Amino acid sequence: MPEAERLELRHATGVTELAVGRGRELAGAALAGWAAGRAVFVVTSAPIWELHGRACLDAVAEVASSFEVLAVPDGEAAKTPEVAAGLWQRILAGGGKRDSRVVTFGGGAVGDVGGFVAGTYMRGVPLAHVPTTLLAQVDAAVGGKAAISLPGAKNAVGVFHHPRHVVAATAVLETLPPRQLKAGLVEVVKAAALLDPRLFAELERSLDGLLAAGADRVGLVAAAQRAKIGVVERDPEEHGERRVLNFGHTLGHALEASLPPGALLHGEAVAYGMAFATALARRRGLEAGFERRLGGLLARLDPPPLPACAVAPLLRCIERDKKARHDGPVWVLPTGVGAWEAARLPRSEVADALAAFVESPAAC
Ligand SMILES: NC(=O)c1ccc[n+]([C@@H]2O[C@H](COP(=O)([O-])OP(=O)(O)OC[C@H]3O[C@@H](n4cnc5c(N)ncnc54)[C@H](O)[C@@H]3O)[C@@H](O)[C@H]2O)c1
């Protein structure tokens, strides 16, 4: 077996084994035993499969009883009920049974639609994620959540369905455009800011090196996974602590849902969401220095300027957010590095702060 960091996530239905290493052969090596003699359905998108598919998964194809590559549209366009229905039908037509295997091979969007289909087809078939973006390696592939979107309601329909395996080979990140790499690092900054002060300080020291071509990112991916695993094990179904992972996502999802497709990447929208949540937190007693440190890291990740957006549609999306209850959304607000609170805020306070934020995000 190639050299790798190995982690485990224990959950109500078993254990997820996670492997993080450099070489692309890691995926085949980690999954061959699990896939041997089974019908394997790989959910992927054409560009990712062409870049890395065979190098990562040929060893799985060799031992599977059948091996079918199911391509979905690239990016967010994959996360629709129509694409999910198409996958159910193709798996059925391909002889998919309760003990078949679904492997997702791609970024968080592919992982979400593939995980959703695996969690619902025949009430759930065994799943492995082979994430190929930094964002998916550090975040989306870990924790068992999978969702598709409805128009104007990001991730509105979903399931909890834990993968049996998550295999992250950092060599595949070499082909990731720098903008995608930076957007993935935003989710690492998010987890580090509220969960892991040591990782936060490490990011401040080594961010530029992590962005360089050929950087060793195995330690980074494993550290971010470890932080998320701790939270998910303590609060698997998001009744309390797991909410922390939504830092930046309340406004982030609203931006994604209300801006034209592709205007901001997920991580970029979350970066603006974190800045906004921090501005809300400032009025409630935020540790001195937090905002400067978070802002410094996010500025180094260089998100594109916030496109013009109106407050009213953003507020509607925020209220429709799937995390919102009848009495409004729960905001994850930092109180300092490694510390946070969940708060419900008056609609008028959010509306006023948002009006100022969309006008001038940097000044907020
Ligand atoms: N389920 C969860 O817990 C969870 C958590 C966080 C985010 N998400 C979801 O993840 C999605 C975002 O994921 P993402 O940022 O990975 O975006 P993505 O899946 O849209 O992928 C981004 C782009 O990168 C390309 N790509 C992927 N791997 C590549 C590689 N190795 N080299 C070159 N190009 C590559 C893809 O083709 C795509 O065009 C969002 O839909 C978000 O809601 C889910």
Coordinates of C-alpha atoms and ligand atoms in Angstrom, one line a residue:
M1 CA 0.0 0.0 0.0
P2 CA 1.5 3.5 -0.9
E3 CA 2.5 5.7 2.0
A4 CA -0.5 7.7 3.4
E5 CA -1.9 9.3 6.5
R6 CA -4.8 7.2 7.7
L7 CA -7.7 8.6 9.7
E8 CA -11.1 7.1 10.8
L9 CA -14.4 8.7 11.3
R10 CA -16.8 6.7 13.5
H11 CA -20.5 7.2 13.0
A12 CA -23.8 5.5 13.8
T13 CA -23.7 3.2 10.8
G14 CA -20.0 2.2 10.9
V15 CA -16.7 3.7 10.2
T16 CA -15.2 5.8 7.3
E17 CA -11.6 5.0 6.5
L18 CA -9.7 8.0 5.1
A19 CA -6.4 7.9 3.4
V20 CA -4.4 11.0 2.4
G21 CA -1.3 10.6 0.3
R22 CA 0.5 12.0 -2.6
G23 CA 0.5 9.6 -5.6
R24 CA -2.6 8.9 -7.8
E25 CA -2.1 5.1 -7.3
L26 CA -3.4 5.5 -3.7
A27 CA -7.1 5.4 -4.8
G28 CA -6.8 2.1 -6.6
A29 CA -4.8 0.6 -3.8
A30 CA -7.2 1.7 -1.1
L31 CA -10.4 0.7 -2.9
A32 CA -9.4 -2.6 -4.7
G33 CA -10.4 -4.9 -1.8
W34 CA -13.7 -3.2 -1.2
A35 CA -14.6 -3.2 -4.9
A36 CA -13.4 -6.7 -5.8
G37 CA -16.1 -8.8 -7.5
R38 CA -18.8 -6.0 -7.3
A39 CA -20.5 -3.8 -9.9
V40 CA -18.8 -0.4 -9.6
F41 CA -20.4 2.8 -10.8
V42 CA -18.1 5.8 -11.0
V43 CA -19.9 9.2 -10.9
T44 CA -17.6 11.8 -12.4
S45 CA -17.5 14.6 -14.9
A46 CA -15.7 14.3 -18.3
P47 CA -12.9 16.8 -17.7
I48 CA -11.9 15.3 -14.4
W49 CA -12.1 11.7 -15.7
E50 CA -9.9 12.6 -18.7
L51 CA -7.3 14.2 -16.5
H52 CA -6.9 11.6 -13.7
G53 CA -9.5 8.8 -14.0
R54 CA -7.5 5.9 -15.4
A55 CA -4.4 6.7 -13.4
C56 CA -6.5 6.7 -10.1
L57 CA -9.0 4.0 -10.7
D58 CA -7.6 1.4 -13.3
A59 CA -6.8 -0.9 -10.4
V60 CA -10.4 -0.8 -9.3
A61 CA -11.7 -1.5 -12.8
E62 CA -9.4 -4.6 -13.0
V63 CA -11.0 -6.3 -9.9
A64 CA -14.6 -5.2 -10.3
S65 CA -17.2 -7.5 -11.8
S66 CA -18.3 -4.6 -13.9
F67 CA -17.1 -1.0 -14.1
E68 CA -19.2 1.8 -15.5
V69 CA -18.2 5.4 -15.7
L70 CA -21.3 7.7 -15.4
A71 CA -20.5 11.2 -16.5
V72 CA -22.5 14.1 -15.1
P73 CA -22.3 17.8 -16.1
D74 CA -19.3 19.6 -14.7
G75 CA -19.7 21.8 -11.5
E76 CA -22.9 22.9 -9.9
A77 CA -25.0 21.9 -13.0
A78 CA -24.6 18.3 -11.7
K79 CA -26.5 19.0 -8.5
T80 CA -30.1 18.8 -9.9
P81 CA -33.0 16.4 -9.5
E82 CA -32.8 15.6 -13.2
V83 CA -29.2 14.5 -13.0
A84 CA -29.9 12.5 -9.9
A85 CA -32.8 10.7 -11.6
G86 CA -30.7 10.0 -14.7
L87 CA -28.0 8.4 -12.4
W88 CA -30.6 6.2 -10.6
Q89 CA -31.8 5.0 -14.0
R90 CA -28.4 4.3 -15.4
I91 CA -27.4 2.4 -12.3
L92 CA -30.6 0.3 -12.5
A93 CA -30.0 -0.4 -16.2
G94 CA -26.4 -1.4 -15.4
G95 CA -27.6 -4.0 -12.9
G96 CA -26.9 -2.0 -9.7
K97 CA -27.8 -4.0 -6.5
R98 CA -27.8 -3.2 -2.8
D99 CA -24.1 -4.4 -2.6
S100 CA -22.9 -2.6 -5.7
R101 CA -20.4 0.2 -5.2
V102 CA -20.7 3.9 -6.0
V103 CA -17.4 5.8 -6.3
T104 CA -17.5 9.5 -6.8
F105 CA -14.5 10.9 -8.6
G106 CA -14.4 14.7 -8.8
G107 CA -15.0 17.9 -6.8
G108 CA -17.6 18.6 -4.2
A109 CA -20.4 18.9 -6.8
V110 CA -19.7 15.4 -8.2
G111 CA -19.4 14.1 -4.6
D112 CA -22.7 15.7 -3.6
V113 CA -24.8 14.3 -6.5
G114 CA -23.0 10.9 -6.4
G115 CA -23.4 10.7 -2.6
F116 CA -27.0 11.7 -2.8
V117 CA -27.7 9.0 -5.4
A118 CA -25.8 6.4 -3.5
G119 CA -27.7 7.3 -0.3
T120 CA -31.1 6.9 -1.9
Y121 CA -30.7 4.2 -4.6
M122 CA -32.2 1.0 -3.1
R123 CA -32.3 3.0 0.2
G124 CA -28.5 3.3 0.2
V125 CA -25.6 1.5 -1.4
P126 CA -21.9 1.5 -0.3
L127 CA -20.1 4.6 -1.3
A128 CA -16.5 5.8 -1.6
H129 CA -15.4 9.4 -2.4
V130 CA -12.2 10.1 -4.4
P131 CA -12.2 13.9 -4.1
T132 CA -10.1 15.8 -6.7
T133 CA -10.4 19.4 -5.6
L134 CA -8.8 20.7 -2.4
L135 CA -12.2 21.8 -1.2
A136 CA -13.6 18.3 -1.6
Q137 CA -10.6 16.7 0.0
V138 CA -10.6 18.9 3.1
D139 CA -14.4 19.3 3.5
A140 CA -17.1 18.0 1.1
A141 CA -16.0 14.4 1.1
V142 CA -15.8 14.1 4.9
G143 CA -18.9 13.8 7.1
G144 CA -21.6 12.0 5.2
K145 CA -23.7 14.9 3.9
A146 CA -24.8 14.9 0.3
A147 CA -27.3 17.2 -1.3
I148 CA -28.7 18.5 -4.6
S149 CA -30.1 21.9 -5.2
L150 CA -33.5 23.4 -6.3
P151 CA -33.7 26.6 -8.2
G152 CA -32.8 29.4 -5.7
A153 CA -32.3 26.9 -2.8
K154 CA -28.8 25.5 -2.7
N155 CA -28.5 22.0 -1.2
A156 CA -32.2 21.9 -0.4
V157 CA -32.7 18.1 -0.9
G158 CA -30.2 15.8 0.7
V159 CA -29.3 12.8 2.9
F160 CA -26.8 11.7 5.5
H161 CA -24.9 8.8 3.9
H162 CA -21.4 8.1 5.1
P163 CA -18.8 6.8 2.6
R164 CA -16.9 3.7 3.5
H165 CA -13.8 5.2 2.1
V166 CA -12.4 8.6 1.3
V167 CA -9.2 8.6 -0.6
A168 CA -7.4 11.9 -1.2
A169 CA -4.4 11.9 -3.5
T170 CA -2.8 15.3 -3.5
A171 CA -1.0 14.8 -6.8
V172 CA -4.4 15.4 -8.6
L173 CA -4.4 19.0 -7.2
E174 CA -1.5 19.9 -9.5
T175 CA -3.9 20.4 -12.4
L176 CA -6.4 22.4 -10.3
P177 CA -6.5 26.1 -11.5
P178 CA -5.0 28.4 -8.8
R179 CA -8.4 30.1 -8.3
Q180 CA -9.9 26.7 -7.3
L181 CA -7.0 25.9 -5.0
K182 CA -7.5 29.2 -3.2
A183 CA -11.3 28.6 -2.9
G184 CA -10.5 25.3 -1.3
L185 CA -8.1 26.9 1.1
V186 CA -11.0 29.1 2.3
E187 CA -12.7 26.0 3.8
V188 CA -9.4 25.2 5.6
V189 CA -9.3 28.7 6.9
K190 CA -12.9 28.4 8.1
A191 CA -12.2 25.2 10.0
A192 CA -9.0 26.4 11.4
A193 CA -10.4 29.8 12.5
L194 CA -13.1 28.3 14.8
L195 CA -11.7 24.8 15.6
D196 CA -8.0 24.7 15.5
P197 CA -5.9 27.8 16.5
R198 CA -2.7 25.9 15.8
L199 CA -3.7 25.2 12.2
F200 CA -4.8 28.8 11.9
A201 CA -1.4 30.1 12.9
E202 CA 0.3 27.5 10.6
L203 CA -1.8 28.8 7.7
E204 CA -0.6 32.3 8.5
R205 CA 3.0 31.1 8.3
S206 CA 2.8 28.8 5.3
L207 CA -0.1 29.9 3.1
D208 CA 2.1 31.1 0.2
G209 CA 4.1 27.9 0.1
L210 CA 0.9 25.8 0.1
L211 CA -0.3 27.7 -3.0
A212 CA 3.0 27.1 -4.9
A213 CA 3.1 24.5 -7.6
G214 CA 4.4 21.1 -6.4
A215 CA 3.7 22.0 -2.7
D216 CA 3.4 19.1 -0.3
R217 CA -0.2 19.3 0.8
V218 CA -0.6 15.9 2.5
G219 CA -0.3 17.4 6.0
L220 CA -2.7 20.3 5.3
V221 CA -5.4 17.9 4.0
A222 CA -5.0 15.5 6.9
A223 CA -5.1 18.3 9.5
A224 CA -8.2 19.8 8.0
Q225 CA -9.9 16.4 7.8
R226 CA -8.9 15.7 11.4
A227 CA -10.6 19.0 12.6
K228 CA -13.8 18.1 10.7
I229 CA -13.8 14.5 11.9
G230 CA -13.7 15.6 15.5
V231 CA -16.8 17.8 15.1
V232 CA -18.8 15.3 13.0
E233 CA -18.1 12.5 15.6
R234 CA -19.3 14.7 18.4
D235 CA -22.4 15.9 16.6
P236 CA -23.2 13.7 13.6
E237 CA -26.5 15.1 12.7
E238 CA -25.9 18.8 13.4
H239 CA -27.9 19.4 16.5
G240 CA -25.2 21.6 18.0
E241 CA -21.5 21.8 17.5
R242 CA -21.5 20.7 13.9
R243 CA -23.1 24.0 13.1
V244 CA -19.7 25.6 13.4
L245 CA -18.9 24.2 9.9
N246 CA -21.6 26.6 8.6
F247 CA -19.4 29.6 9.4
G248 CA -19.7 31.8 6.4
H249 CA -22.2 29.6 4.7
T250 CA -25.5 31.4 5.5
L251 CA -24.6 34.4 3.3
G252 CA -22.3 32.2 1.2
H253 CA -25.1 30.0 0.0
A254 CA -27.4 33.0 -0.5
L255 CA -24.7 34.6 -2.8
E256 CA -24.3 31.4 -4.7
A257 CA -28.1 31.1 -5.2
S258 CA -28.7 34.6 -6.2
L259 CA -25.7 35.5 -8.3
P260 CA -25.4 34.3 -11.9
P261 CA -23.9 30.8 -12.1
G262 CA -20.2 30.8 -11.7
A263 CA -19.9 34.4 -10.6
L264 CA -18.3 33.2 -7.4
L265 CA -16.9 29.8 -6.6
H266 CA -18.3 28.1 -3.5
G267 CA -15.2 28.9 -1.4
E268 CA -15.2 32.5 -2.6
A269 CA -18.8 32.9 -1.6
V270 CA -17.9 31.4 1.8
A271 CA -15.0 33.9 2.2
Y272 CA -17.5 36.8 1.8
G273 CA -19.9 35.0 4.1
M274 CA -17.2 34.7 6.8
A275 CA -16.3 38.4 6.5
F276 CA -20.0 39.2 6.9
A277 CA -20.5 37.0 9.9
T278 CA -17.4 38.5 11.4
A279 CA -18.9 42.0 10.9
L280 CA -22.0 40.9 12.6
A281 CA -19.9 39.4 15.5
R282 CA -18.0 42.7 15.9
R283 CA -21.2 44.3 17.4
R284 CA -21.4 41.5 20.0
G285 CA -17.9 41.5 21.5
L286 CA -15.4 39.8 19.2
E287 CA -11.9 39.2 20.5
A288 CA -9.5 41.9 19.4
G289 CA -7.3 40.7 16.6
F290 CA -9.6 38.0 15.1
E291 CA -10.9 40.2 12.4
R292 CA -7.5 41.4 11.3
R293 CA -6.0 37.9 11.3
L294 CA -9.0 36.4 9.4
G295 CA -9.1 39.3 7.0
G296 CA -5.4 39.0 6.4
L297 CA -5.7 35.3 5.4
L298 CA -8.7 35.8 3.2
A299 CA -7.0 38.8 1.4
R300 CA -4.1 36.5 0.6
L301 CA -6.6 34.1 -1.0
D302 CA -7.6 37.0 -3.2
P303 CA -11.3 36.4 -4.0
P304 CA -12.6 38.3 -7.0
P305 CA -14.6 41.5 -6.1
L306 CA -18.1 40.9 -4.8
P307 CA -20.4 41.3 -7.8
A308 CA -23.2 43.9 -7.5
C309 CA -26.1 42.3 -5.6
A310 CA -29.4 43.6 -4.1
V311 CA -30.2 43.0 -0.4
A312 CA -33.8 41.8 -0.8
P313 CA -33.1 38.7 -2.8
L314 CA -30.2 37.8 -0.6
L315 CA -32.4 38.1 2.5
R316 CA -35.0 35.9 0.9
C317 CA -32.3 33.2 0.2
I318 CA -31.0 33.5 3.7
E319 CA -34.5 32.9 5.1
R320 CA -35.0 30.0 2.7
D321 CA -31.6 28.5 3.8
K322 CA -32.1 24.9 4.7
K323 CA -30.5 25.6 8.1
A324 CA -33.2 28.2 8.9
R325 CA -36.0 27.4 11.3
H326 CA -39.4 29.0 11.5
D327 CA -37.9 31.8 13.6
G328 CA -35.1 32.5 11.1
P329 CA -31.5 31.4 10.4
V330 CA -29.0 30.5 13.0
W331 CA -25.8 32.5 12.5
V332 CA -22.4 31.1 13.4
L333 CA -20.5 34.1 14.8
P334 CA -16.9 34.0 15.9
T335 CA -16.0 35.2 19.3
G336 CA -12.2 34.6 18.9
V337 CA -9.8 32.2 17.3
G338 CA -11.1 28.7 18.2
A339 CA -14.3 30.1 19.7
W340 CA -17.8 30.9 18.4
E341 CA -21.5 31.1 19.3
A342 CA -24.7 30.3 17.4
A343 CA -27.1 33.3 17.4
R344 CA -30.5 34.3 16.0
L345 CA -30.4 37.9 15.0
P346 CA -33.2 40.4 14.4
R347 CA -34.1 40.6 10.7
S348 CA -33.6 44.4 10.7
E349 CA -30.0 44.0 12.2
V350 CA -29.1 41.6 9.4
A351 CA -30.7 43.7 6.7
D352 CA -28.9 46.9 7.8
A353 CA -25.5 45.1 8.1
L354 CA -26.0 43.5 4.7
A355 CA -26.9 46.8 3.0
A356 CA -23.6 48.2 4.3
F357 CA -21.7 45.0 3.4
V358 CA -22.8 44.7 -0.3
E359 CA -22.0 48.4 -0.7
S360 CA -18.5 48.0 0.6
P361 CA -17.4 44.6 1.8
A362 CA -13.8 45.7 2.5
A363 CA -15.0 48.5 4.8
C364 CA -17.2 46.3 6.9
Ligands
LIG1 N1 -21.4 17.7 1.3 C1 -20.7 18.5 2.0 O1 -20.5 18.4 3.2 C2 -20.1 19.7 1.3 C3 -19.2 20.6 2.0 C4 -18.6 21.6 1.3 C5 -19.0 21.9 0.0 N2 -19.9 21.1 -0.6 C6 -20.3 21.3 -2.0 O2 -19.1 21.2 -2.9 C7 -19.3 22.0 -4.0 C8 -18.1 22.7 -4.4 O3 -17.1 21.8 -4.6 P1 -15.7 22.2 -5.4 O4 -15.2 23.4 -5.0 O5 -14.9 21.0 -5.4 O6 -16.3 22.5 -6.9 P2 -16.7 21.6 -8.2 O7 -17.0 20.2 -7.8 O8 -17.7 22.4 -8.9 O9 -15.3 21.5 -9.0 C9 -14.8 22.7 -9.5 C10 -14.1 22.6 -10.8 O10 -12.9 21.9 -10.7 C11 -12.7 21.0 -11.7 N3 -11.8 20.0 -11.2 C12 -12.0 19.1 -10.2 N4 -10.9 18.4 -10.0 C13 -9.9 18.9 -10.7 C14 -8.6 18.6 -10.9 N5 -7.9 17.7 -10.1 N6 -7.9 19.3 -11.8 C15 -8.5 20.3 -12.6 N7 -9.8 20.6 -12.5 C16 -10.5 19.9 -11.5 C17 -14.1 20.5 -12.0 O11 -14.1 19.9 -13.2 C18 -14.9 21.7 -11.8 O12 -14.9 22.5 -13.0 C19 -20.5 22.9 -3.8 O13 -21.6 22.4 -4.5 C20 -20.7 22.7 -2.3 O14 -22.1 22.9 -1.9 C21 -20.4 20.0 0.0

